[in-house]
XYZ file of C-alpha atoms in Angstrom:
477
model
C 0.000 0.000 0.000
C 1.322 3.432 -0.945
C 1.613 6.120 1.683
C 0.549 9.755 1.305
C 4.239 10.711 1.081
C 4.568 8.622 -2.066
C 2.029 10.744 -3.912
C 3.445 13.456 -6.123
C 2.538 17.115 -6.084
C -0.208 18.446 -3.896
C -1.099 15.199 -2.154
C 2.241 15.040 -0.290
C 1.608 15.694 3.381
C 2.705 19.139 4.462
C 3.032 18.310 8.147
C 0.881 16.957 10.938
C -1.007 20.227 11.457
C -2.138 23.081 9.248
C -1.685 26.704 10.173
C -5.099 28.149 9.422
C -6.333 31.695 9.796
C -9.955 32.771 10.194
C -11.581 33.048 6.783
C -15.184 33.923 7.595
C -14.863 37.686 7.256
C -12.308 37.548 4.448
C -14.594 35.388 2.334
C -17.399 37.938 2.602
C -15.187 40.592 0.999
C -12.873 38.506 -1.188
C -14.806 36.028 -3.262
C -11.808 33.924 -4.264
C -10.304 33.523 -0.793
C -12.271 30.472 0.343
C -12.048 28.641 -2.984
C -8.284 29.058 -3.116
C -7.932 27.730 0.409
C -10.118 24.696 -0.342
C -7.873 23.662 -3.239
C -4.591 24.611 -1.587
C -1.962 21.817 -1.402
C -1.855 21.915 2.402
C -5.631 21.652 2.769
C -5.877 18.797 0.259
C -3.035 16.973 1.988
C -4.824 17.226 5.338
C -8.085 16.121 3.701
C -6.391 13.018 2.274
C -4.751 12.255 5.623
C -8.135 12.246 7.354
C -9.842 10.218 4.654
C -7.035 7.670 4.734
C -7.191 7.546 8.535
C -10.957 6.977 8.511
C -10.709 4.260 5.895
C -14.105 3.016 4.833
C -15.524 1.152 1.878
C -15.179 2.068 -1.771
C -17.826 4.012 -3.671
C -19.509 3.094 -6.948
C -16.130 3.057 -8.744
C -14.915 0.222 -6.453
C -11.681 2.169 -5.908
C -10.416 1.706 -2.354
C -8.392 4.039 -0.156
C -5.345 1.812 -0.707
C -5.218 2.402 -4.467
C -6.241 6.068 -4.435
C -2.678 7.525 -4.557
C -2.040 5.912 -7.936
C -5.362 7.246 -9.232
C -4.490 10.696 -7.912
C -1.168 10.829 -9.734
C -2.808 9.857 -13.004
C -5.960 12.002 -12.883
C -5.696 14.879 -10.405
C -4.552 17.470 -12.974
C -7.723 16.891 -15.006
C -9.945 16.807 -11.905
C -8.506 20.083 -10.654
C -9.018 21.723 -14.059
C -12.681 20.678 -13.998
C -13.090 22.011 -10.473
C -11.601 25.364 -11.495
C -13.810 25.526 -14.578
C -16.947 24.590 -12.647
C -17.578 21.493 -14.771
C -16.688 18.789 -12.251
C -19.590 16.371 -11.693
C -19.439 14.309 -8.469
C -20.189 10.606 -8.701
C -23.440 9.300 -7.187
C -23.070 7.783 -3.748
C -23.364 4.052 -3.226
C -26.416 3.220 -1.122
C -25.936 0.738 1.680
C -27.913 -0.035 4.815
C -26.909 -0.686 8.402
C -29.224 -2.172 11.055
C -30.854 0.162 13.567
C -31.390 -0.656 17.218
C -35.170 -0.586 16.752
C -34.991 -3.299 14.113
C -35.127 -1.115 10.996
C -32.359 -0.094 8.635
C -30.488 3.193 8.340
C -29.550 4.238 4.782
C -26.000 5.413 4.197
C -24.490 6.979 1.108
C -20.839 6.099 0.440
C -19.064 8.571 -1.885
C -16.036 7.621 -3.939
C -12.660 8.203 -2.292
C -12.021 11.139 -4.634
C -15.271 12.806 -3.616
C -14.526 12.092 0.046
C -11.229 13.960 -0.280
C -12.883 16.940 -1.988
C -15.745 16.995 0.525
C -13.278 16.819 3.403
C -11.323 19.731 1.934
C -14.554 21.738 1.720
C -15.592 20.798 5.266
C -12.244 21.810 6.759
C -12.488 25.351 5.434
C -16.245 25.795 5.802
C -15.992 24.770 9.454
C -13.932 27.887 10.081
C -16.600 29.989 8.403
C -19.569 28.614 10.348
C -18.088 27.740 13.738
C -18.801 31.212 15.125
C -22.450 30.818 14.096
C -23.063 27.566 15.947
C -24.738 27.392 19.339
C -22.928 26.520 22.551
C -25.631 23.857 23.022
C -24.582 22.006 19.823
C -22.016 19.266 20.505
C -21.739 17.073 17.402
C -18.973 17.200 14.789
C -17.221 20.213 16.304
C -13.621 20.528 17.433
C -13.261 20.331 21.201
C -16.816 19.060 21.733
C -18.215 15.559 21.974
C -21.080 13.417 23.238
C -19.676 13.384 26.781
C -19.966 17.174 26.899
C -23.619 16.906 25.843
C -24.325 14.354 28.587
C -22.621 16.509 31.206
C -24.717 19.491 30.104
C -27.889 17.425 30.595
C -26.724 16.312 34.044
C -25.968 19.925 34.954
C -29.491 20.950 33.983
C -30.935 18.069 35.998
C -28.880 19.088 39.032
C -30.444 22.564 38.723
C -33.916 21.037 39.042
C -34.856 20.764 35.364
C -35.836 17.114 35.402
C -38.728 17.075 32.928
C -37.598 16.397 29.383
C -38.774 16.871 25.832
C -37.230 13.910 24.030
C -37.581 14.837 20.379
C -36.746 12.683 17.357
C -36.551 14.105 13.838
C -37.933 11.564 11.409
C -35.437 10.682 8.678
C -33.591 13.969 9.136
C -30.781 13.308 6.646
C -33.311 12.154 4.031
C -35.630 15.170 4.297
C -33.392 18.251 4.401
C -34.764 20.913 2.045
C -31.989 21.861 -0.396
C -33.247 25.405 -0.984
C -33.380 26.206 2.739
C -29.977 24.667 3.352
C -28.267 26.422 0.442
C -29.826 29.755 1.482
C -28.203 29.382 4.913
C -24.863 28.436 3.386
C -25.044 31.372 0.966
C -25.658 33.766 3.867
C -22.025 33.227 4.910
C -20.332 32.030 1.712
C -20.217 34.403 -1.250
C -18.061 32.370 -3.614
C -20.396 30.902 -6.226
C -17.919 28.158 -7.103
C -18.133 26.788 -3.575
C -21.933 27.043 -3.569
C -22.165 25.404 -6.988
C -19.994 22.463 -5.903
C -21.970 21.915 -2.685
C -25.200 21.966 -4.659
C -23.860 19.351 -7.049
C -22.941 17.094 -4.143
C -26.448 17.405 -2.749
C -27.973 16.474 -6.123
C -25.437 13.774 -7.084
C -27.959 10.955 -6.699
C -27.586 7.453 -5.279
C -26.980 4.022 -6.767
C -29.021 1.312 -5.040
C -27.692 -2.204 -4.317
C -29.484 -3.518 -7.430
C -27.715 -0.958 -9.626
C -30.682 1.389 -10.004
C -29.822 5.080 -9.933
C -32.145 7.507 -8.150
C -32.076 11.313 -7.968
C -31.758 13.137 -4.630
C -34.094 16.159 -4.754
C -34.027 16.330 -0.944
C -31.731 15.221 1.837
C -28.060 15.108 2.738
C -26.528 11.653 2.130
C -25.389 10.357 5.496
C -21.873 9.007 5.087
C -19.864 11.792 3.437
C -17.438 14.144 5.248
C -19.519 17.196 4.333
C -22.847 15.906 5.690
C -22.226 16.509 9.435
C -21.339 20.157 8.842
C -24.393 20.692 6.638
C -26.575 19.073 9.323
C -25.322 21.554 11.923
C -25.902 24.457 9.529
C -29.464 23.282 8.915
C -30.318 22.894 12.608
C -28.662 26.053 13.930
C -31.923 28.053 13.504
C -33.598 25.541 15.846
C -30.842 26.146 18.403
C -31.342 29.890 18.179
C -35.106 29.582 18.524
C -34.743 27.500 21.695
C -32.238 30.004 23.086
C -34.570 32.879 22.292
C -37.281 31.180 24.327
C -34.879 30.604 27.201
C -34.864 26.805 26.930
C -32.074 24.700 28.359
C -31.135 21.912 25.967
C -28.375 19.792 24.466
C -28.244 18.818 20.797
C -26.013 16.183 19.231
C -26.670 16.224 15.464
C -30.401 15.486 15.070
C -30.730 14.047 18.596
C -31.654 16.576 21.281
C -33.217 16.956 24.719
C -34.941 20.018 26.165
C -34.949 20.272 29.976
C -37.611 22.128 31.955
C -38.947 22.120 35.524
C -42.558 21.019 35.110
C -44.712 18.739 33.015
C -46.867 21.609 31.742
C -43.821 23.548 30.634
C -42.522 20.453 28.844
C -45.806 20.085 26.959
C -45.587 23.708 25.834
C -41.978 23.241 24.740
C -42.943 20.194 22.668
C -45.655 22.192 20.903
C -43.174 24.982 20.168
C -40.606 22.580 18.752
C -43.066 20.770 16.500
C -44.407 24.050 15.142
C -40.922 25.420 14.399
C -39.391 22.237 12.972
C -42.289 21.433 10.662
C -43.171 25.029 9.783
C -39.802 26.763 9.458
C -37.366 23.944 8.744
C -39.747 21.772 6.687
C -38.662 18.689 8.599
C -40.764 16.106 10.414
C -40.975 15.298 14.115
C -41.475 11.583 14.690
C -44.664 11.347 16.800
C -43.925 7.748 17.777
C -40.441 8.320 19.206
C -40.893 11.873 20.494
C -42.379 12.304 23.947
C -42.562 14.306 27.148
C -41.300 12.336 30.144
C -39.203 12.568 33.314
C -35.535 12.818 32.392
C -34.714 9.622 34.286
C -36.925 7.706 31.833
C -35.244 9.094 28.707
C -32.249 7.634 26.891
C -29.891 10.199 25.385
C -26.800 9.149 23.449
C -27.002 5.654 24.922
C -27.222 6.827 28.530
C -29.728 7.557 31.290
C -29.113 10.809 33.183
C -30.245 11.781 36.685
C -29.427 14.692 38.977
C -26.152 13.124 40.051
C -25.322 10.271 37.683
C -24.820 9.348 34.066
C -25.515 5.649 33.530
C -25.310 3.546 30.445
C -28.733 2.323 29.375
C -29.905 -1.262 29.622
C -30.158 -1.344 25.837
C -26.499 -0.334 25.538
C -25.408 -3.149 27.866
C -27.505 -5.697 26.002
C -26.047 -4.504 22.708
C -22.564 -4.936 24.198
C -23.284 -8.477 25.338
C -24.826 -9.417 22.014
C -21.833 -8.083 20.118
C -19.405 -9.961 22.375
C -21.393 -13.170 21.786
C -21.196 -12.545 18.046
C -17.440 -11.965 18.110
C -16.783 -15.048 20.255
C -19.171 -17.558 18.711
C -17.528 -20.818 17.781
C -19.089 -20.916 14.310
C -17.206 -17.786 13.159
C -14.541 -19.346 10.959
C -11.663 -16.922 11.425
C -8.239 -17.197 13.022
C -7.855 -16.671 16.738
C -5.653 -13.633 16.112
C -8.350 -11.927 14.068
C -11.053 -12.887 16.545
C -9.127 -11.474 19.499
C -8.176 -8.350 17.584
C -11.803 -7.628 16.677
C -12.950 -8.311 20.216
C -10.263 -6.142 21.745
C -11.018 -3.205 19.435
C -14.740 -3.404 20.114
C -14.371 -3.710 23.898
C -11.882 -0.865 24.119
C -14.060 1.346 21.920
C -17.185 0.556 23.922
C -15.567 1.335 27.248
C -13.831 4.344 25.730
C -17.253 5.842 25.087
C -19.081 4.600 28.175
C -16.251 5.459 30.565
C -18.351 8.483 31.475
C -20.879 6.107 32.976
C -20.829 3.729 35.897
C -18.354 3.154 38.694
C -16.029 0.209 39.202
C -18.455 -1.927 41.181
C -21.043 -1.675 38.430
C -18.466 -2.392 35.724
C -18.045 -5.771 37.414
C -21.565 -6.612 36.244
C -20.085 -7.013 32.767
C -17.165 -9.092 33.984
C -19.034 -12.376 34.123
C -20.165 -13.722 30.761
C -21.598 -17.219 30.315
C -22.169 -19.126 27.116
C -24.595 -22.026 26.832
C -24.251 -22.983 30.495
C -20.539 -23.706 30.046
C -17.876 -21.677 31.791
C -14.427 -20.968 30.442
C -11.452 -20.829 32.783
C -10.497 -17.360 33.856
C -7.238 -15.599 34.524
C -5.203 -15.377 37.702
C -4.592 -11.695 38.318
C -1.440 -11.362 40.458
C -0.254 -8.188 42.120
C 2.808 -7.442 44.185
C 0.650 -4.824 45.918
C -2.422 -7.015 46.001
C -3.161 -6.169 49.624
C -4.745 -2.869 48.568
C -7.422 -4.876 46.768
C -8.184 -6.933 49.851
C -10.786 -4.707 51.536
C -13.833 -6.575 52.778
C -16.191 -4.475 50.687
C -14.235 -5.056 47.481
C -13.939 -8.794 48.186
C -17.709 -8.929 48.679
C -18.281 -7.262 45.314
C -15.998 -9.745 43.604
C -17.678 -12.685 45.323
C -21.116 -11.443 44.226
C -19.988 -11.831 40.629
C -18.369 -15.227 40.966
C -14.823 -13.939 41.385
C -13.215 -15.352 44.501
C -10.159 -13.965 46.262
C -7.365 -16.433 46.949
C -3.810 -16.409 48.270
C -0.641 -17.966 46.929
C 3.092 -17.680 47.420
C 3.071 -15.310 44.436
C 0.848 -12.775 46.145
C -2.812 -11.907 46.351
C -4.870 -12.756 43.284
C -8.396 -13.072 42.034
C -9.246 -16.304 40.310
C -12.237 -16.024 38.016
C -12.282 -19.753 37.311
C -16.054 -20.007 37.160
C -16.784 -17.676 34.290
C -15.434 -16.118 31.146
C -14.037 -12.825 32.377
C -14.224 -9.536 30.631
C -10.877 -8.714 32.196
C -9.404 -11.849 30.639
C -10.435 -10.543 27.253
C -8.542 -7.309 27.725
C -5.545 -9.113 29.142
C -5.231 -11.463 26.163
C -2.777 -9.119 24.535
C -0.506 -9.683 27.533
C -1.021 -13.398 27.987
C -1.094 -14.409 24.321
C 0.804 -11.716 22.483
C 3.645 -10.796 24.831
C 6.580 -12.778 26.107
C 7.698 -11.787 29.572
C 11.226 -12.217 30.845
C 10.058 -13.781 34.095
C 7.067 -14.195 36.361
C 7.733 -10.886 38.105
C 7.490 -8.993 34.802
C 4.257 -10.805 33.930
C 2.533 -10.060 37.229
C 3.774 -6.442 37.250
C 2.329 -5.889 33.770
C -0.974 -7.395 34.849
C -1.102 -5.260 37.972
C -0.405 -2.071 36.023
C -3.293 -2.827 33.667
C -5.689 -3.453 36.576
C -4.629 -0.204 38.226
C -5.009 1.813 34.998
C -8.388 0.290 34.136
C -9.691 0.735 37.683
C -8.674 4.372 37.897
C -9.957 5.141 34.393
C -13.497 4.400 35.559
C -13.131 5.604 39.134
C -11.869 9.060 38.213
C -15.163 9.978 36.502
C -17.188 9.332 39.649
C -17.838 11.676 42.544
C -15.551 9.559 44.738
C -12.411 10.573 42.924
C -9.169 8.834 42.105
C -9.122 6.150 44.808
C -8.056 2.584 45.309
C -10.608 0.144 46.770
C -9.170 0.426 50.287
C -9.092 4.231 50.122
C -12.653 4.167 48.817
C -13.809 2.056 51.740
C -12.031 4.252 54.276
C -13.505 7.427 52.788
C -17.069 6.151 52.630
C -17.161 4.626 56.120
């Protein structure tokens, strides 16, 4: 596989970071400023780096990320000339479907790698233009903001007594965006007609269905391209401003948002206001089946349940985790053990990377014990040369409740999960199967360091602080 450095001309990486300057005001007075920055060598190099990093499937041309550098060297001069002349026609996106949690399917549109690079180059520069326009209550697809920030904002509102929620779902948002309304909002900040023309062509590029049929796209923003998240935020910013004007406290992550108020009556009024604005001004649809007014504790937002003091992963999220682990560990999956363990490790680390904002160590143990068909796999002896700090009575009781018994040996304190397949064993496979240790001391020290890091990763997000089990017991007594 060729690296970005092997590409000639403008695709060669110009460094790990780009020195950008604000372009919003300049673009209003100098029409060519934004267009020149979009097609600059440094911006295109950064766009390719991100596309390559994200990977993904090929578009309708079946050209993968791996072979794109060779295509670039052969064709970029012509593509650039068409872009400059305004005659470049984007390829239709390839329609694919992914399963939804409710049992349906979510349509995705996969652009070609070339169009992903161009869209990414547009998004990088347009983000600088529109960032100042976005609301502080919008958390998706913005630098320095993420889903955890949105959840913390909801918890903060709940702690202030706003525990009634308007849980609103926009029906098929990405499929129903009105192109005229969207382009009018883009044109309010972007004066360069070449940029507007190219964005419009991407919106109208069409889709190719799995059976080969091509369909036009008179509405919607294909979900799957680098430009779509930015356009979604641009489209929904008027909703943010309307809620702010009415003094509502809310958090929005893309098309998923919660409004927090103090009473049921106020929540009902807020729902009426939202439906009227979304369907009247934005020409979108509120899903009457999934949208509701309810106590915040009964609502699931970004995979979590939020109360005045806690953010907890939802029962559906845990069940999805268990189902995925079963799928990755089923005996009928005919792949090598190395691939199986790699897939499992990536999924588990990603899942806990997101849900680390949630429960405390004791509740994480609920996921430690996994059974399959009534049979139990042997677990892992976790040795520690400082194992005594894990020997508090309270912590031992928690372990025992989940089938993990504390035992002693000449090698130190350990926990032997011999009765069940342990989640911790899964994460430790890279040590036990993939690493060779010089001696037993090195092996047990490595294991201990992982336990300590994993424990503190989850403990530090709780109100208790950065404590070991013994310190936790002493503080809470």
